[in-house]
CSV table of C-alpha atoms in Angstrom, one decimal:
chain,number,residue,atom,x,y,z
A,690,MET,CA,62.6,112.0,138.0
A,691,THR,CA,61.6,113.1,134.5
A,692,ILE,CA,60.6,116.7,133.7
A,693,GLU,CA,57.0,115.5,133.3
A,694,GLN,CA,57.1,113.9,136.7
A,695,LEU,CA,58.5,117.1,138.2
A,696,TYR,CA,55.8,119.1,136.4
A,697,GLN,CA,53.1,117.0,138.0
A,698,HIS,CA,54.5,118.1,141.4
A,699,TYR,CA,54.7,121.7,140.2
A,700,ILE,CA,51.0,121.9,139.1
A,701,LYS,CA,49.8,120.9,142.5
A,702,ASN,CA,50.9,124.2,144.0
A,703,ARG,CA,52.6,126.2,141.1
A,704,LEU,CA,55.1,127.6,143.6
A,705,ILE,CA,58.8,127.9,142.8
A,706,ALA,CA,61.4,129.2,145.2
A,707,THR,CA,65.1,130.0,144.8
A,708,ASP,CA,65.6,131.8,148.1
A,709,THR,CA,65.0,130.2,151.5
A,710,ARG,CA,63.8,133.6,152.7
A,711,ASN,CA,60.8,133.4,150.3
A,712,ILE,CA,59.5,129.9,150.9
A,713,LEU,CA,55.8,129.3,150.7
A,714,GLU,CA,54.2,126.1,151.9
A,715,GLY,CA,54.4,123.5,149.1
A,716,SER,CA,57.0,125.3,147.0
A,717,ILE,CA,59.6,123.5,144.9
A,718,PHE,CA,63.0,124.8,145.9
A,719,PHE,CA,65.7,125.0,143.2
A,720,ALA,CA,69.2,125.1,144.7
A,721,LEU,CA,70.9,127.4,142.2
A,722,LYS,CA,74.6,128.2,142.2
A,723,GLY,CA,76.4,131.4,141.6
A,724,GLU,CA,80.0,132.7,141.7
A,725,LYS,CA,79.6,133.4,145.5
A,726,PHE,CA,76.9,131.0,146.6
A,727,ASN,CA,75.8,127.4,146.5
A,728,ALA,CA,72.1,127.0,147.4
A,729,ASN,CA,72.6,123.2,147.7
A,730,THR,CA,73.8,124.0,151.2
A,731,PHE,CA,70.4,125.5,152.0
A,732,ALA,CA,68.2,122.8,150.5
A,733,ALA,CA,67.5,121.2,153.9
A,734,ASP,CA,66.6,124.6,155.3
A,735,ALA,CA,64.1,125.1,152.4
A,736,LEU,CA,62.4,121.9,153.3
A,737,GLY,CA,62.3,122.9,156.9
A,738,ALA,CA,60.6,126.2,155.9
A,739,GLY,CA,57.8,124.4,154.1
A,740,ALA,CA,59.1,123.5,150.6
A,741,SER,CA,57.7,120.2,149.4
A,742,LEU,CA,60.7,119.3,147.2
A,743,ALA,CA,64.3,120.5,146.9
A,744,VAL,CA,66.0,120.2,143.5
A,745,VAL,CA,69.8,119.8,144.0
A,746,ASP,CA,72.8,118.8,141.9
A,747,GLU,CA,75.2,117.6,144.6
A,748,GLU,CA,74.6,114.1,145.8
A,749,LYS,CA,75.8,114.6,149.4
A,750,TYR,CA,72.8,117.0,150.0
A,751,ALA,CA,70.2,114.5,148.7
A,752,THR,CA,69.6,112.7,151.9
A,753,ASP,CA,66.0,111.5,151.5
A,754,ASP,CA,63.2,111.3,148.8
A,755,ARG,CA,62.2,114.9,149.3
A,756,PHE,CA,65.4,115.9,147.4
A,757,ILE,CA,65.5,115.6,143.6
A,758,LEU,CA,69.0,115.0,142.4
A,759,VAL,CA,69.7,116.3,138.9
A,760,GLU,CA,72.8,117.0,136.8
A,761,ASP,CA,72.2,120.8,136.7
A,762,VAL,CA,69.7,122.7,138.8
A,763,LEU,CA,69.6,125.7,136.5
A,764,GLN,CA,69.0,123.6,133.4
A,765,THR,CA,66.3,121.7,135.2
A,766,LEU,CA,64.5,125.0,136.0
A,767,GLN,CA,64.8,126.1,132.4
A,768,ASP,CA,63.5,122.7,131.2
A,769,LEU,CA,60.6,122.9,133.5
A,770,ALA,CA,59.7,126.4,132.3
A,771,ARG,CA,60.0,125.3,128.7
A,772,HIS,CA,57.7,122.3,129.4
A,773,HIS,CA,55.2,124.6,131.1
A,774,ARG,CA,55.3,127.1,128.2
A,775,LYS,CA,54.2,124.3,125.9
A,776,GLN,CA,51.0,123.8,127.9
A,777,LEU,CA,50.1,127.5,127.6
A,778,HIS,CA,48.0,128.3,124.5
A,779,ILE,CA,47.9,132.0,124.8
A,780,PRO,CA,49.6,135.0,123.1
A,781,VAL,CA,53.1,135.5,124.5
A,782,ILE,CA,54.7,138.8,123.6
A,783,GLY,CA,58.5,138.8,123.8
A,784,ILE,CA,60.1,142.2,124.4
A,785,THR,CA,63.8,143.1,124.1
A,786,GLY,CA,65.8,146.2,123.2
A,787,THR,CA,68.6,148.4,124.3
A,788,ASN,CA,66.4,151.1,126.0
A,789,GLY,CA,62.8,151.3,127.1
A,790,LYS,CA,62.0,147.6,127.3
A,791,THR,CA,60.9,147.7,130.9
A,792,THR,CA,58.8,150.8,130.4
A,793,THR,CA,57.3,149.3,127.2
A,794,LYS,CA,56.5,146.1,129.1
A,795,GLU,CA,54.7,148.1,131.8
A,796,LEU,CA,52.8,150.1,129.2
A,797,LEU,CA,51.8,146.9,127.5
A,798,PHE,CA,50.6,145.4,130.8
A,799,ALA,CA,48.6,148.6,131.5
A,800,VAL,CA,46.9,148.5,128.1
A,801,LEU,CA,46.3,144.8,127.8
A,802,SER,CA,45.0,144.5,131.4
A,803,GLN,CA,42.1,146.7,130.4
A,804,HIS,CA,40.8,143.8,128.3
A,805,TYR,CA,42.5,140.6,129.3
A,806,LYS,CA,43.9,138.8,132.4
A,807,THR,CA,47.5,139.7,131.7
A,808,PHE,CA,50.8,138.6,133.1
A,809,ALA,CA,54.0,140.6,132.7
A,810,THR,CA,57.5,140.0,133.9
A,811,LYS,CA,58.0,141.3,137.4
A,812,GLY,CA,60.8,143.8,138.0
A,813,ASN,CA,63.9,142.9,136.0
A,814,LEU,CA,63.5,139.1,135.9
A,815,ASN,CA,64.6,139.0,132.3
A,816,ASN,CA,67.6,136.8,132.1
A,817,HIS,CA,68.4,133.0,132.0
A,818,ILE,CA,67.0,132.6,135.5
A,819,GLY,CA,64.3,135.4,135.5
A,820,VAL,CA,62.6,134.3,132.3
A,821,PRO,CA,62.0,130.7,133.5
A,822,LEU,CA,60.8,132.0,136.8
A,823,SER,CA,58.4,134.4,135.0
A,824,LEU,CA,57.0,131.7,132.8
A,825,LEU,CA,56.4,129.4,135.9
A,826,SER,CA,54.4,132.3,137.5
A,827,ILE,CA,51.8,132.1,134.7
A,828,ASP,CA,48.7,130.1,135.8
A,829,ASP,CA,45.6,128.9,133.8
A,830,SER,CA,43.7,132.2,134.4
A,831,VAL,CA,46.2,134.2,132.3
A,832,GLU,CA,44.9,135.2,128.8
A,833,VAL,CA,48.0,137.0,127.5
A,834,ALA,CA,51.6,137.2,128.7
A,835,VAL,CA,54.4,139.8,128.3
A,836,ILE,CA,57.9,138.5,128.8
A,837,GLU,CA,60.9,140.8,128.9
A,838,MET,CA,64.2,139.4,127.7
A,839,GLY,CA,67.5,141.1,128.4
A,840,ALA,CA,70.9,140.2,127.1
A,841,ASN,CA,74.6,141.2,127.6
A,842,HIS,CA,76.2,138.7,125.2
A,843,GLN,CA,75.5,137.2,121.8
A,844,GLY,CA,73.2,134.2,121.7
A,845,GLU,CA,71.3,135.1,124.8
A,846,ILE,CA,68.1,136.3,123.1
A,847,ALA,CA,68.0,133.2,120.9
A,848,PHE,CA,68.3,131.0,124.1
A,849,LEU,CA,65.6,132.9,126.0
A,850,SER,CA,63.3,132.8,122.9
A,851,GLU,CA,63.5,129.1,122.8
A,852,ILE,CA,62.3,129.0,126.4
A,853,ALA,CA,59.6,131.7,126.2
A,854,ALA,CA,58.5,130.7,122.7
A,855,PRO,CA,56.9,134.2,121.9
A,856,THR,CA,54.1,134.3,119.4
A,857,HIS,CA,54.5,138.0,119.1
A,858,GLY,CA,57.7,140.1,119.4
A,859,LEU,CA,59.0,143.6,119.8
A,860,ILE,CA,62.4,145.2,119.8
A,861,THR,CA,62.1,148.7,121.3
A,862,ASN,CA,65.4,149.9,119.7
A,863,VAL,CA,69.1,149.0,119.4
A,864,GLY,CA,71.9,151.2,120.8
A,865,LYS,CA,75.3,151.1,122.5
A,866,ALA,CA,75.0,149.1,125.7
A,867,HIS,CA,76.8,146.1,127.2
A,868,LEU,CA,79.5,146.5,124.6
A,869,GLU,CA,81.9,144.4,126.6
A,870,GLY,CA,79.7,141.4,126.0
A,871,PHE,CA,78.4,142.3,122.5
A,872,GLY,CA,81.8,143.5,121.1
A,873,SER,CA,80.3,146.2,118.9
A,874,PHE,CA,77.1,147.9,117.9
A,875,GLU,CA,76.8,145.3,115.1
A,876,GLY,CA,77.0,142.7,117.9
A,877,VAL,CA,74.1,144.4,119.6
A,878,LYS,CA,72.0,144.3,116.4
A,879,LYS,CA,72.8,140.7,115.8
A,880,THR,CA,71.8,139.7,119.4
A,881,LYS,CA,68.6,141.7,119.5
A,882,GLY,CA,67.8,140.4,116.0
A,883,GLU,CA,67.7,136.9,117.4
A,884,LEU,CA,64.1,137.7,118.4
A,885,TYR,CA,63.3,138.4,114.8
A,886,ASP,CA,65.0,135.2,113.8
A,887,TYR,CA,62.7,133.3,116.2
A,888,LEU,CA,59.5,135.0,115.0
A,889,LYS,CA,60.5,134.3,111.4
A,890,SER,CA,61.1,130.6,111.9
A,891,HIS,CA,57.9,130.2,114.0
A,892,ALA,CA,55.5,132.4,111.9
A,893,GLY,CA,55.2,134.9,114.7
A,894,VAL,CA,53.9,138.5,114.6
A,895,LEU,CA,56.4,141.3,114.7
A,896,PHE,CA,55.7,144.8,116.0
A,897,ILE,CA,58.2,147.3,114.7
A,898,GLN,CA,58.9,151.0,115.0
A,899,GLY,CA,58.6,151.6,111.3
A,900,ASP,CA,60.6,154.9,111.3
A,901,ASN,CA,63.7,153.3,113.0
A,902,GLU,CA,66.2,152.7,110.3
A,903,HIS,CA,68.2,150.0,112.2
A,904,LEU,CA,65.1,148.0,113.1
A,905,THR,CA,63.6,148.2,109.6
A,906,GLU,CA,66.9,147.1,108.1
A,907,MET,CA,67.0,144.1,110.5
A,908,GLU,CA,63.4,143.2,109.5
A,909,ARG,CA,64.1,143.5,105.7
A,910,GLN,CA,67.1,141.2,106.0
A,911,ARG,CA,64.8,138.5,107.4
A,912,ASN,CA,61.7,139.1,105.3
A,913,ILE,CA,59.3,138.4,108.1
A,914,ASP,CA,55.7,137.7,106.9
A,915,LYS,CA,53.6,139.2,109.7
A,916,VAL,CA,54.6,142.7,110.5
A,917,VAL,CA,52.6,145.5,112.3
A,918,ARG,CA,54.3,148.9,112.0
A,919,TYR,CA,53.9,151.9,114.4
A,920,GLY,CA,55.6,155.2,114.4
A,921,PHE,CA,55.3,158.9,113.5
A,922,SER,CA,55.0,158.8,109.6
A,923,GLN,CA,51.9,158.0,107.7
A,924,SER,CA,53.2,154.7,106.4
A,925,ASN,CA,52.7,153.0,109.7
A,926,ALA,CA,49.5,151.2,110.8
A,927,ILE,CA,49.6,153.1,114.1
A,928,VAL,CA,50.5,156.7,113.6
A,929,GLY,CA,51.4,159.0,116.5
A,930,ARG,CA,52.5,162.6,117.2
A,931,LEU,CA,54.2,164.0,120.2
A,932,GLU,CA,52.2,167.1,121.1
A,933,LEU,CA,53.9,168.2,124.4
A,934,ALA,CA,56.7,167.1,126.6
A,935,ASN,CA,57.0,169.6,129.3
A,936,PRO,CA,57.7,167.6,131.3
A,937,PHE,CA,54.8,165.1,131.0
A,938,LEU,CA,54.0,163.8,127.5
A,939,LYS,CA,50.9,164.4,125.6
A,940,ILE,CA,50.5,162.4,122.4
A,941,THR,CA,47.9,161.9,119.7
A,942,TRP,CA,47.5,158.6,117.9
A,943,GLN,CA,45.3,156.8,115.4
A,944,ARG,CA,45.1,153.5,113.6
A,945,ASN,CA,44.4,152.9,110.0
A,946,GLU,CA,43.0,156.4,109.3
A,947,GLY,CA,40.5,156.0,112.2
A,948,PRO,CA,39.7,158.6,114.8
A,949,ARG,CA,42.6,160.5,116.3
A,950,TYR,CA,42.9,160.4,120.0
A,951,THR,CA,44.8,162.8,122.4
A,952,VAL,CA,46.2,161.2,125.6
A,953,ASP,CA,47.8,162.9,128.6
A,954,THR,CA,50.3,160.7,130.2
A,955,GLN,CA,52.3,160.4,133.4
A,956,LEU,CA,55.5,159.8,131.5
A,957,THR,CA,58.4,162.2,130.9
A,958,GLY,CA,61.0,161.9,128.1
A,959,SER,CA,60.2,162.4,124.4
A,960,TYR,CA,61.8,159.0,123.8
A,961,ASN,CA,58.9,157.4,125.5
A,962,ALA,CA,56.5,158.5,122.8
A,963,GLU,CA,57.4,155.5,120.6
A,964,ASN,CA,57.0,153.1,123.6
A,965,ILE,CA,53.5,154.4,124.1
A,966,LEU,CA,52.8,153.8,120.4
A,967,ALA,CA,54.1,150.3,120.7
A,968,ALA,CA,51.6,149.6,123.5
A,969,ALA,CA,48.8,151.0,121.4
A,970,ALA,CA,49.9,148.9,118.4
A,971,VAL,CA,50.0,145.6,120.4
A,972,GLY,CA,46.7,146.4,122.1
A,973,ALA,CA,45.0,147.3,118.8
A,974,PHE,CA,46.2,144.1,117.1
A,975,LEU,CA,45.0,141.9,120.0
A,976,GLY,CA,41.5,143.4,120.1
A,977,VAL,CA,41.8,146.0,122.9
A,978,THR,CA,39.4,148.9,122.2
A,979,ASP,CA,40.6,152.4,121.6
A,980,ASP,CA,39.0,153.6,124.8
A,981,GLU,CA,40.7,150.8,126.8
A,982,ILE,CA,44.1,151.6,125.1
A,983,ASN,CA,43.7,155.3,126.2
A,984,ARG,CA,42.8,154.4,129.7
A,985,GLY,CA,45.8,152.1,130.0
A,986,ILE,CA,48.2,154.7,128.7
A,987,SER,CA,46.9,157.6,130.7
A,988,GLY,CA,46.8,155.5,133.9
A,989,TYR,CA,50.4,154.2,133.8
A,990,ALA,CA,52.8,155.9,136.2
A,991,PRO,CA,56.5,154.9,136.0
A,992,THR,CA,58.3,153.6,139.1
A,993,ASN,CA,61.8,152.3,140.1
A,994,ASN,CA,63.6,155.5,138.9
A,995,ARG,CA,63.0,155.0,135.2
A,996,SER,CA,62.1,158.4,133.8
A,997,GLN,CA,60.3,159.0,137.1
A,998,ILE,CA,59.4,162.6,138.0
A,999,THR,CA,59.9,163.3,141.7
A,1000,LYS,CA,58.9,166.6,143.3
A,1001,THR,CA,61.2,167.3,146.2
A,1002,ALA,CA,61.0,170.2,148.7
A,1003,HIS,CA,63.2,172.3,146.4
A,1004,ASN,CA,63.2,170.8,142.9
A,1005,THR,CA,61.6,168.7,140.2
A,1006,VAL,CA,63.9,165.7,139.6
A,1007,ILE,CA,63.8,163.5,136.6
A,1008,ALA,CA,65.0,160.4,138.3
A,1009,ASP,CA,66.4,158.0,135.7
A,1010,TYR,CA,69.3,156.2,137.3
A,1011,TYR,CA,68.1,152.6,137.2
A,1012,ASN,CA,70.3,152.1,134.2
A,1013,ALA,CA,72.3,154.0,131.6
A,1014,ASN,CA,74.1,153.5,128.2
A,1015,ALA,CA,75.2,155.8,125.5
A,1016,SER,CA,71.9,156.0,123.6
A,1017,SER,CA,69.7,156.4,126.7
A,1018,MET,CA,72.0,159.1,128.0
A,1019,ALA,CA,71.8,161.0,124.7
A,1020,ALA,CA,68.0,160.7,124.7
A,1021,ALA,CA,67.8,161.9,128.3
A,1022,LEU,CA,69.9,165.0,127.4
A,1023,ASP,CA,67.8,165.7,124.4
A,1024,ASN,CA,64.8,165.6,126.6
A,1025,ILE,CA,66.1,168.0,129.3
A,1026,ALA,CA,67.2,170.4,126.5
A,1027,PHE,CA,63.6,170.3,125.1
A,1028,ILE,CA,61.8,170.9,128.4
A,1029,GLU,CA,60.9,174.5,129.2
A,1030,ALA,CA,61.8,175.4,132.8
A,1031,PRO,CA,63.1,178.6,134.4
A,1032,GLN,CA,66.1,176.8,135.8
A,1033,LYS,CA,67.6,173.4,134.8
A,1034,ALA,CA,70.5,171.3,136.0
A,1035,ILE,CA,72.2,168.1,134.7
A,1036,ILE,CA,73.8,165.4,136.9
A,1037,LEU,CA,75.3,162.5,135.0
A,1038,GLY,CA,77.1,159.4,136.4
A,1039,ASP,CA,79.3,156.8,134.7
A,1040,MET,CA,78.0,154.2,132.3
A,1041,PHE,CA,79.2,150.7,133.0
A,1042,GLU,CA,80.0,147.8,130.6
A,1043,MET,CA,81.0,150.0,127.7
A,1044,GLY,CA,84.2,148.1,126.9
A,1045,GLU,CA,86.7,149.7,124.6
A,1046,GLU,CA,84.2,152.4,123.6
A,1047,SER,CA,83.9,153.8,127.1
A,1048,PHE,CA,86.3,156.6,126.8
A,1049,ALA,CA,84.9,157.9,123.5
A,1050,GLU,CA,81.3,157.5,124.5
A,1051,HIS,CA,81.8,159.4,127.8
A,1052,GLN,CA,83.6,162.1,126.0
A,1053,LYS,CA,80.7,162.6,123.5
A,1054,LEU,CA,78.3,163.0,126.4
A,1055,VAL,CA,80.5,165.6,128.1
A,1056,VAL,CA,80.4,167.6,124.9
A,1057,MET,CA,76.7,167.2,124.4
A,1058,ALA,CA,75.8,168.0,128.0
A,1059,ASN,CA,78.0,171.1,128.0
A,1060,SER,CA,76.2,172.4,124.9
A,1061,ILE,CA,72.9,172.5,126.7
A,1062,PRO,CA,72.1,175.9,128.4
A,1063,VAL,CA,71.5,175.0,132.1
A,1064,GLN,CA,72.5,176.5,135.4
A,1065,ARG,CA,74.7,173.7,136.5
A,1066,THR,CA,76.3,170.6,134.9
A,1067,ILE,CA,77.8,167.9,137.1
A,1068,PHE,CA,79.6,164.7,136.1
A,1069,VAL,CA,80.2,161.9,138.5
A,1070,GLY,CA,82.5,158.9,138.2
A,1071,LYS,CA,86.0,157.8,137.1
A,1072,ALA,CA,85.1,157.5,133.4
A,1073,PHE,CA,83.7,161.0,133.2
A,1074,ALA,CA,86.6,162.4,135.3
A,1075,GLU,CA,88.9,161.6,132.3
A,1076,HIS,CA,87.2,164.4,130.4
A,1077,GLN,CA,87.6,167.4,132.8
A,1078,HIS,CA,86.2,170.6,131.4
A,1079,GLU,CA,86.0,174.0,133.0
A,1080,ALA,CA,82.4,174.5,132.0
A,1081,ALA,CA,81.2,171.7,134.4
A,1082,GLU,CA,81.8,170.1,137.8
A,1083,PHE,CA,83.5,166.7,138.0
A,1084,TYR,CA,83.5,164.4,141.0
A,1085,LYS,CA,85.1,160.9,141.0
A,1086,THR,CA,82.6,159.4,143.4
A,1087,THR,CA,78.9,159.8,144.3
A,1088,GLU,CA,79.9,160.6,147.8
A,1089,GLU,CA,82.0,163.5,146.6
A,1090,ALA,CA,79.1,164.8,144.5
A,1091,ARG,CA,76.8,164.4,147.5
A,1092,LYS,CA,79.0,166.6,149.7
A,1093,ALA,CA,79.3,169.2,146.9
A,1094,LEU,CA,75.5,169.4,146.6
A,1095,LEU,CA,75.1,169.7,150.3
A,1096,ASP,CA,77.6,172.6,150.3
A,1097,GLN,CA,76.1,174.3,147.3
A,1098,PRO,CA,72.5,173.1,147.0
A,1099,ILE,CA,70.4,173.3,143.8
A,1100,LYS,CA,67.0,174.9,144.3
A,1101,ASP,CA,64.0,175.8,142.1
A,1102,SER,CA,65.3,173.7,139.2
A,1103,THR,CA,64.3,170.9,137.0
A,1104,ILE,CA,67.1,168.3,137.3
A,1105,LEU,CA,68.1,165.4,135.2
A,1106,LEU,CA,69.6,162.6,137.4
A,1107,LYS,CA,71.0,159.9,135.1
A,1108,ALA,CA,73.5,157.1,135.7
A,1109,SER,CA,74.2,153.4,135.7
A,1110,ARG,CA,72.6,151.6,138.7
A,1111,GLY,CA,76.0,150.9,140.2
A,1112,MET,CA,76.6,154.7,140.8
A,1113,ALA,CA,74.0,154.6,143.6
A,1114,PHE,CA,72.5,157.9,142.6
A,1115,GLU,CA,69.7,157.5,145.1
A,1116,LYS,CA,72.2,158.9,147.6
A,1117,LEU,CA,72.0,162.3,145.7
A,1118,MET,CA,68.2,162.5,146.0
A,1119,GLU,CA,68.4,163.6,149.7
A,1120,CYS,CA,70.5,166.6,148.6
A,1121,LEU,CA,68.0,167.7,145.9
């Protein structure tokens, strides 16, 4: 079966499944493989659950004409998504970056949805499987799409860009993350810059934080024709100012010397100011009115423990433990230092995938955190434990930290809770 023939099956129901627990009637099931699973073995179950076709790549499982035998199921899924993308004649905004890409994606969705039928990547479906699944979720009613693209090794953004074919693009920032895969900070810049390369070669529109020296250097190297700048200096097309961050952000913004607007947000973290301006810049360029932009920004509330403020019975917790890297950790510490509160505490957990720079980067954060005047500073994890310091508490595991917090509770404080997802810091919330 050709991709075009498979596509004709797809457009009958526009339902794709990769998990037999989520089969809807008429779905096409793709039997993906991983290190610890082989969904070919579940293909018959998928058909029994209501799938119309099962795409497999092992001949022994293709027992009748409801099974489509291909050389590689994942490649077929990607090819189908690439084919579907070619049928979509809408703006597609590609987003990547070390920090803030999911929040920026959600802000973009909130702003653009005020004016257009908008699709945005769900959750963290931003990799070589998630991007194709996201594209195949776009139907004919969608007027603009926002596709998040993540990467942990070089070449990945280039590959995802060829599938998503963004007409517009945005890199939130570049920082030290996934260094095991990228090799170095320069490797991060090279990989994220693959989005700029795609926009350059396809006459796309670039949105850029014009005050970010790394991003502007990357843009100058490529000499991209269509660039929209946002930031905090007057040289940008969208100019903003952070008015308050205590803990929720209040910002002012204006475009091209137009009216200046003040917006109260539900976001914490001064680092989110530029993400807000990015959403304003994209919205303004695509014809969203100023009032609609303001409604979208003020109405957005973060979820999934990304700079999410949670009021517990005893404290105010800045829950930011979905992910962590050196630059996002430093930004979170800057923010807690800036916030005015009678009592504050810092609880940091290990950063993963830092490669050879892990020791040095964890050490920098210990020094930085200990320089901030708070009532209590706690470090959790084996990487942080290598930097024991009498000015703070160190625990090798989250469970050890949980017991310590139960024995000596923190009360009436504003608490930063930040770690890589694998540290399972949600276990600490019950103690706070």
